[in-house]
mmCIF file of C-alpha atoms in Angstrom:
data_model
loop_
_atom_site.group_PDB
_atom_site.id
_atom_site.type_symbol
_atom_site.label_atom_id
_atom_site.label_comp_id
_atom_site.label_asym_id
_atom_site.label_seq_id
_atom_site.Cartn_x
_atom_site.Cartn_y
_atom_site.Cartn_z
ATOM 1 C CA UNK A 60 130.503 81.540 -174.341
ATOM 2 C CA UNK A 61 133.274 78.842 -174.458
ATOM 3 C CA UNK A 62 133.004 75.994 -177.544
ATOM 4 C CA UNK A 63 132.047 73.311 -175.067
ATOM 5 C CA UNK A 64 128.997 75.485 -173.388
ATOM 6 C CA UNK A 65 127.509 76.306 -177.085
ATOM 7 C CA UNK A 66 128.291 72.369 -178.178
ATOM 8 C CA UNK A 67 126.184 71.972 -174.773
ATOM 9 C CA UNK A 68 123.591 74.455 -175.733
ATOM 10 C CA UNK A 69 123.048 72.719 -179.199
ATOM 11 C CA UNK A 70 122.729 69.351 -177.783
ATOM 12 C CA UNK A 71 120.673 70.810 -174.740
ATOM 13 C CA UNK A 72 117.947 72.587 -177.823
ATOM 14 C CA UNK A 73 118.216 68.952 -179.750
ATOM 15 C CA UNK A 74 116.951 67.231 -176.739
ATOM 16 C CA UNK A 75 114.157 69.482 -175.605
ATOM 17 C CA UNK A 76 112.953 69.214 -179.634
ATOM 18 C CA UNK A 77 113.483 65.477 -178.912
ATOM 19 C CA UNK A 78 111.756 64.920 -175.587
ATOM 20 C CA UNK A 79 108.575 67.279 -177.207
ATOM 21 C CA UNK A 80 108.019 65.728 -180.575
ATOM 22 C CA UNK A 81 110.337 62.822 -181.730
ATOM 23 C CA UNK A 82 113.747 62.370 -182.777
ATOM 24 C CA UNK A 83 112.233 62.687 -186.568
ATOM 25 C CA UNK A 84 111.840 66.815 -185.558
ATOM 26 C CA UNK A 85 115.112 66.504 -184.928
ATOM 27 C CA UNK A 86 117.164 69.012 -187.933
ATOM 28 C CA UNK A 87 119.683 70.919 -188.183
ATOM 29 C CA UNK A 88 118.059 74.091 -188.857
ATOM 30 C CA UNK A 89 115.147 73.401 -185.986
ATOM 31 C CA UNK A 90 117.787 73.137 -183.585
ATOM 32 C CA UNK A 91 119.836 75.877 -184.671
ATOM 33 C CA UNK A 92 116.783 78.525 -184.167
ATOM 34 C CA UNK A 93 116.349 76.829 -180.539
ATOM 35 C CA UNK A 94 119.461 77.608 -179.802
ATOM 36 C CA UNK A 95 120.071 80.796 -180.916
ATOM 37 C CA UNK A 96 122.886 80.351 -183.709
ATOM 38 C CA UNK A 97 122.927 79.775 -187.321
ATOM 39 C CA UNK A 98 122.616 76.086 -188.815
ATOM 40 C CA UNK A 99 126.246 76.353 -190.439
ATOM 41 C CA UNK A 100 127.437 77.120 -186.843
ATOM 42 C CA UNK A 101 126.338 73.548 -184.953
ATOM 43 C CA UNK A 102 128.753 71.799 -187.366
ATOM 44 C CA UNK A 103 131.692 73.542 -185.830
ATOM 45 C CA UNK A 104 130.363 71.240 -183.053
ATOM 46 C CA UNK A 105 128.745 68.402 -185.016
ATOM 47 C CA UNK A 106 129.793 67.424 -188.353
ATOM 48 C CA UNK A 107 126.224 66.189 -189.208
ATOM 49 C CA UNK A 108 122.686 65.345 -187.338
ATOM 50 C CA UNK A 109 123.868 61.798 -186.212
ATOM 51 C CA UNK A 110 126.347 62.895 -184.386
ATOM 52 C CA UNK A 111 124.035 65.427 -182.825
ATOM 53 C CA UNK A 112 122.000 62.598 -181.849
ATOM 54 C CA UNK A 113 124.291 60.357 -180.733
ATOM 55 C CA UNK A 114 125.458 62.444 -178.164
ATOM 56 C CA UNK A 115 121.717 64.016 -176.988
ATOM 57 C CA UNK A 116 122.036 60.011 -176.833
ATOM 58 C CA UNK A 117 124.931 60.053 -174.602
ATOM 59 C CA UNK A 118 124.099 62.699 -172.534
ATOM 60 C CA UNK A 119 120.562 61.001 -172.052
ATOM 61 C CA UNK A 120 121.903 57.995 -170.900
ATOM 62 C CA UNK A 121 124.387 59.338 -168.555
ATOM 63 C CA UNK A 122 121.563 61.705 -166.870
ATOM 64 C CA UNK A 123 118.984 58.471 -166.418
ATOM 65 C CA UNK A 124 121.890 56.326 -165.132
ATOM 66 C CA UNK A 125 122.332 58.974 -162.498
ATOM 67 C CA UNK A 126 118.737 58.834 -161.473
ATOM 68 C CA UNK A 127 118.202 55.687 -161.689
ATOM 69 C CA UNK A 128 117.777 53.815 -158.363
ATOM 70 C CA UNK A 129 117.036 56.520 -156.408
ATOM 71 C CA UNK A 130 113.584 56.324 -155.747
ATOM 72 C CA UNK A 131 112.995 52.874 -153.178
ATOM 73 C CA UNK A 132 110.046 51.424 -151.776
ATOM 74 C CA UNK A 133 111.894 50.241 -148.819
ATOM 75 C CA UNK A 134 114.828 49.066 -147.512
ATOM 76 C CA UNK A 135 114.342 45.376 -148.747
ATOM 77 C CA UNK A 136 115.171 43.970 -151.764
ATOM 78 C CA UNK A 137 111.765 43.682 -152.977
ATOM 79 C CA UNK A 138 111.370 47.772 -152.438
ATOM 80 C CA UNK A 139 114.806 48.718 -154.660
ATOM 81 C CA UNK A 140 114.010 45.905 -157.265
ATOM 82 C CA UNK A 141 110.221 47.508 -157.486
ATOM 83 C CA UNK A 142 111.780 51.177 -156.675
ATOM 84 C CA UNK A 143 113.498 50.640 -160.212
ATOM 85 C CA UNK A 144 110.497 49.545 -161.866
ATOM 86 C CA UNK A 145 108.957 52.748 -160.724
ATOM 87 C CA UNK A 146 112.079 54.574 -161.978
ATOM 88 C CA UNK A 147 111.574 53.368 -165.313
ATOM 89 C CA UNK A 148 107.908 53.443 -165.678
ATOM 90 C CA UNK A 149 108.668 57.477 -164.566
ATOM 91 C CA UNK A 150 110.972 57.746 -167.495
ATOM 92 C CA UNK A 151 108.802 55.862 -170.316
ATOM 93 C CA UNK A 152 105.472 57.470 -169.303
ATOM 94 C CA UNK A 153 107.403 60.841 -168.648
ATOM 95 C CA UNK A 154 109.178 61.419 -171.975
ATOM 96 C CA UNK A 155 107.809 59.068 -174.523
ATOM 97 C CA UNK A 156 109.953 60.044 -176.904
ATOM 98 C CA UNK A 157 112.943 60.001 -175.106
ATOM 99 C CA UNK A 158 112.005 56.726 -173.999
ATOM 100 C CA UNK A 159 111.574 55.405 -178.117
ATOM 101 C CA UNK A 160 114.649 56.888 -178.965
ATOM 102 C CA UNK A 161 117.053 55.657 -176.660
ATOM 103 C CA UNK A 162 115.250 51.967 -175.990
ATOM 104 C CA UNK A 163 113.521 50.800 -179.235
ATOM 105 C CA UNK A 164 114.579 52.841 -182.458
ATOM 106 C CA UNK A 165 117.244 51.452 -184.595
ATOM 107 C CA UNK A 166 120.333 53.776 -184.504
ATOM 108 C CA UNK A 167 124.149 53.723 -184.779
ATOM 109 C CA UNK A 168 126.071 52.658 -181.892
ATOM 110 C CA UNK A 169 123.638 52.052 -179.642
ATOM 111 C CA UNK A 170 123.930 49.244 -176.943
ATOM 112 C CA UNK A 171 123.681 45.886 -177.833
ATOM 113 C CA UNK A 172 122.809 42.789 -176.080
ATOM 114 C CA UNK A 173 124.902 40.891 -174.507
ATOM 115 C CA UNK A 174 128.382 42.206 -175.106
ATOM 116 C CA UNK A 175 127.524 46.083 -173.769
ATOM 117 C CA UNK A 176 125.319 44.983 -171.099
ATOM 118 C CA UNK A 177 127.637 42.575 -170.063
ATOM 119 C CA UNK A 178 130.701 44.618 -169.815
ATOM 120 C CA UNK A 179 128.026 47.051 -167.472
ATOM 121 C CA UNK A 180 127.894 49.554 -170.447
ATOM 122 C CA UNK A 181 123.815 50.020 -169.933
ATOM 123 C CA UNK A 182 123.745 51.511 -166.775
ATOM 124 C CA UNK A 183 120.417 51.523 -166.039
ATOM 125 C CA UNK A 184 120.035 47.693 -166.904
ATOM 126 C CA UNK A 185 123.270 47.120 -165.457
ATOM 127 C CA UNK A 186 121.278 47.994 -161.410
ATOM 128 C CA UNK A 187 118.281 46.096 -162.831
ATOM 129 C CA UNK A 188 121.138 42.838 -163.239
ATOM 130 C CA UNK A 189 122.818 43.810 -159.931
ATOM 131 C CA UNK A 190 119.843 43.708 -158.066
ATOM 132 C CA UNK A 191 118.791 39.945 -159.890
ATOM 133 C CA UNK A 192 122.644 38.942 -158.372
ATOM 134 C CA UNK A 193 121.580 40.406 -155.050
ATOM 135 C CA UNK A 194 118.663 38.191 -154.801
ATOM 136 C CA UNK A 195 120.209 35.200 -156.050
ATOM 137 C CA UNK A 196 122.520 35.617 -153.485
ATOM 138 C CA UNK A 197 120.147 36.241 -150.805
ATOM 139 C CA UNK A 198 117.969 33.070 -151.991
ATOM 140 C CA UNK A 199 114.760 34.967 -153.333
ATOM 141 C CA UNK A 200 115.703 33.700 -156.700
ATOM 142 C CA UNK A 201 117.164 30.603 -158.125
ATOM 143 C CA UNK A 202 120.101 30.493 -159.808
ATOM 144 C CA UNK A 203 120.490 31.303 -163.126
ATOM 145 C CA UNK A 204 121.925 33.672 -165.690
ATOM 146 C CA UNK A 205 121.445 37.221 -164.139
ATOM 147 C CA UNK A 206 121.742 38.967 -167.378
ATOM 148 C CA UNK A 207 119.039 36.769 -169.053
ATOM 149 C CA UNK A 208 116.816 37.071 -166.263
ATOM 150 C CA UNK A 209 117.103 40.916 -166.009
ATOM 151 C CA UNK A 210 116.532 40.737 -170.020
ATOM 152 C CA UNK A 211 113.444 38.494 -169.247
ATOM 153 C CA UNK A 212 112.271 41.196 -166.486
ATOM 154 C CA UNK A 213 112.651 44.211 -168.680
ATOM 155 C CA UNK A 214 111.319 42.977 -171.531
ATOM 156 C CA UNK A 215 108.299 41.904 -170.273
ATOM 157 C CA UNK A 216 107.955 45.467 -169.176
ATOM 158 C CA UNK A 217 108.985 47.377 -172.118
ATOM 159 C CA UNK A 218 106.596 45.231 -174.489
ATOM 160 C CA UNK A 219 104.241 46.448 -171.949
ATOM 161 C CA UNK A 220 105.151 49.943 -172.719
ATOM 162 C CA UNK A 221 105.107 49.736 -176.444
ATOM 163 C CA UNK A 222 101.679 48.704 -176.504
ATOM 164 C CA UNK A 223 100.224 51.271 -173.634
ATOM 165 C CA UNK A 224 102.243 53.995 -176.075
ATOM 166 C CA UNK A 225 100.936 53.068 -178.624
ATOM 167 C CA UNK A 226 97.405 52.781 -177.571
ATOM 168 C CA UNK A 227 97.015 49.149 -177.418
ATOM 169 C CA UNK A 228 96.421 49.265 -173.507
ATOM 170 C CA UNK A 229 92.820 50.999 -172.313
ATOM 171 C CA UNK A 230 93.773 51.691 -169.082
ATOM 172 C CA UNK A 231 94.539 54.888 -166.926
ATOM 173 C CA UNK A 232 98.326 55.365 -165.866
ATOM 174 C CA UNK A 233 97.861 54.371 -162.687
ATOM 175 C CA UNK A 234 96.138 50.749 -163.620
ATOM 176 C CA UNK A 235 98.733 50.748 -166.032
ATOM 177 C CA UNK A 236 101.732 50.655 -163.441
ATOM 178 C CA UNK A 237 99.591 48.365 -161.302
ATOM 179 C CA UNK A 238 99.618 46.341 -164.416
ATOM 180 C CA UNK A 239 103.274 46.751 -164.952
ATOM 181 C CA UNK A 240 103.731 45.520 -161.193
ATOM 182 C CA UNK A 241 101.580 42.517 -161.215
ATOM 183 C CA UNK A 242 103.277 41.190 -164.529
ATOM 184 C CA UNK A 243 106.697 41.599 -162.784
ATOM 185 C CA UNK A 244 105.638 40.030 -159.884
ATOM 186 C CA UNK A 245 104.652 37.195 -161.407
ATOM 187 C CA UNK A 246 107.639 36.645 -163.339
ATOM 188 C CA UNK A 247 109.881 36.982 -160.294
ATOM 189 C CA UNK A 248 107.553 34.614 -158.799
ATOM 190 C CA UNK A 249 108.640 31.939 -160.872
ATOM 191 C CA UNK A 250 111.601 32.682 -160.788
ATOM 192 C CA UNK A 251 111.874 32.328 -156.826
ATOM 193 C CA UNK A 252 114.208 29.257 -155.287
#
């Protein structure tokens, strides 16, 4: 096995403890019996746990920005702009602790708003700001600030996720994405020219 397929091994067994139980299970020797090797061998790859971490982080990101977008509900822009929303609701609801992780804990070089979404370093939320520009140029919005009003979008949404994760919300998943819909709906609605 080449260095870069057991650094990918390590970070592969840090993710899977990740995705199952938080990035708090997250240790060096936890990992290092996922994956097979000793503890003293993953810093040959990773000089400590945050570095671990910020590249399960990495690799996370890369792998949702890939995915991202593909699901549409139609052709329109109303069907790719709620095709996304479905996209992320997949994600949040799919692998909550993924989801916490990369969007809402506090951690070391993680995006920052505005300069990294600006520059189109977010990938995800960079198609979320595209598609705003897309319908400001097609008229369905008014003018405005595309990053702010993508911000404004997703916001609304995640705050929605925080509180259905955390138990706050009494609904099934499926009246919670209805939910999640009709909240975003009626933000874009007032946000139509």
């Amino acid at each position: 096995m080449t260095e870069g397929q057991t650094a990918g091994r390590i970070a592969a067994a840090a993710r899977a403890i990740l995705v199952e139980r938080g990035a708090d299970a997250v240790s060096m020797r936890r990992v290092a019996e996922a994956a097979g090797i000793t503890p003293m061998a993953i810093y040959r790859h990773y000089p400590n746990r945050d570095a671990l971490l910020r590249a399960v982080a990495e690799t996370s990101l890369r792998d949702l920005a890939q995915h991202w977008g593909g699901r549409s509900r139609g052709d329109d822009w109303d069907g790719r702009m709620f095709g996304l929303l479905d996209d992320f609701l997949d994600f949040a609801l799919g692998t909550p602790h993924l989801y916490t992780f990369l969007m809402t804990e506090e951690r070391d070089q993680a995006r920052r708003f505005p300069e990294d979404y600006r520059s189109g370093d977010a990938p995800p939320f960079s198609q979320i700001v595209r598609g705003i520009e897309e319908g400001m140029r097609l008229g369905i919005l008014r003018p405005d600030d595309p990053l702010e009003v993508a911000l404004a979008l997703t916001a609304q949404t995640q705050g929605l996720v925080q509180l259905y994760l955390g138990r706050r919300i009494g609904m099934s998943e499926e009246d919670f994405r209805s939910l999640c819909e009709r909240s975003a709906r009626r933000t874009l609605n007032g946000l139509t020219s």
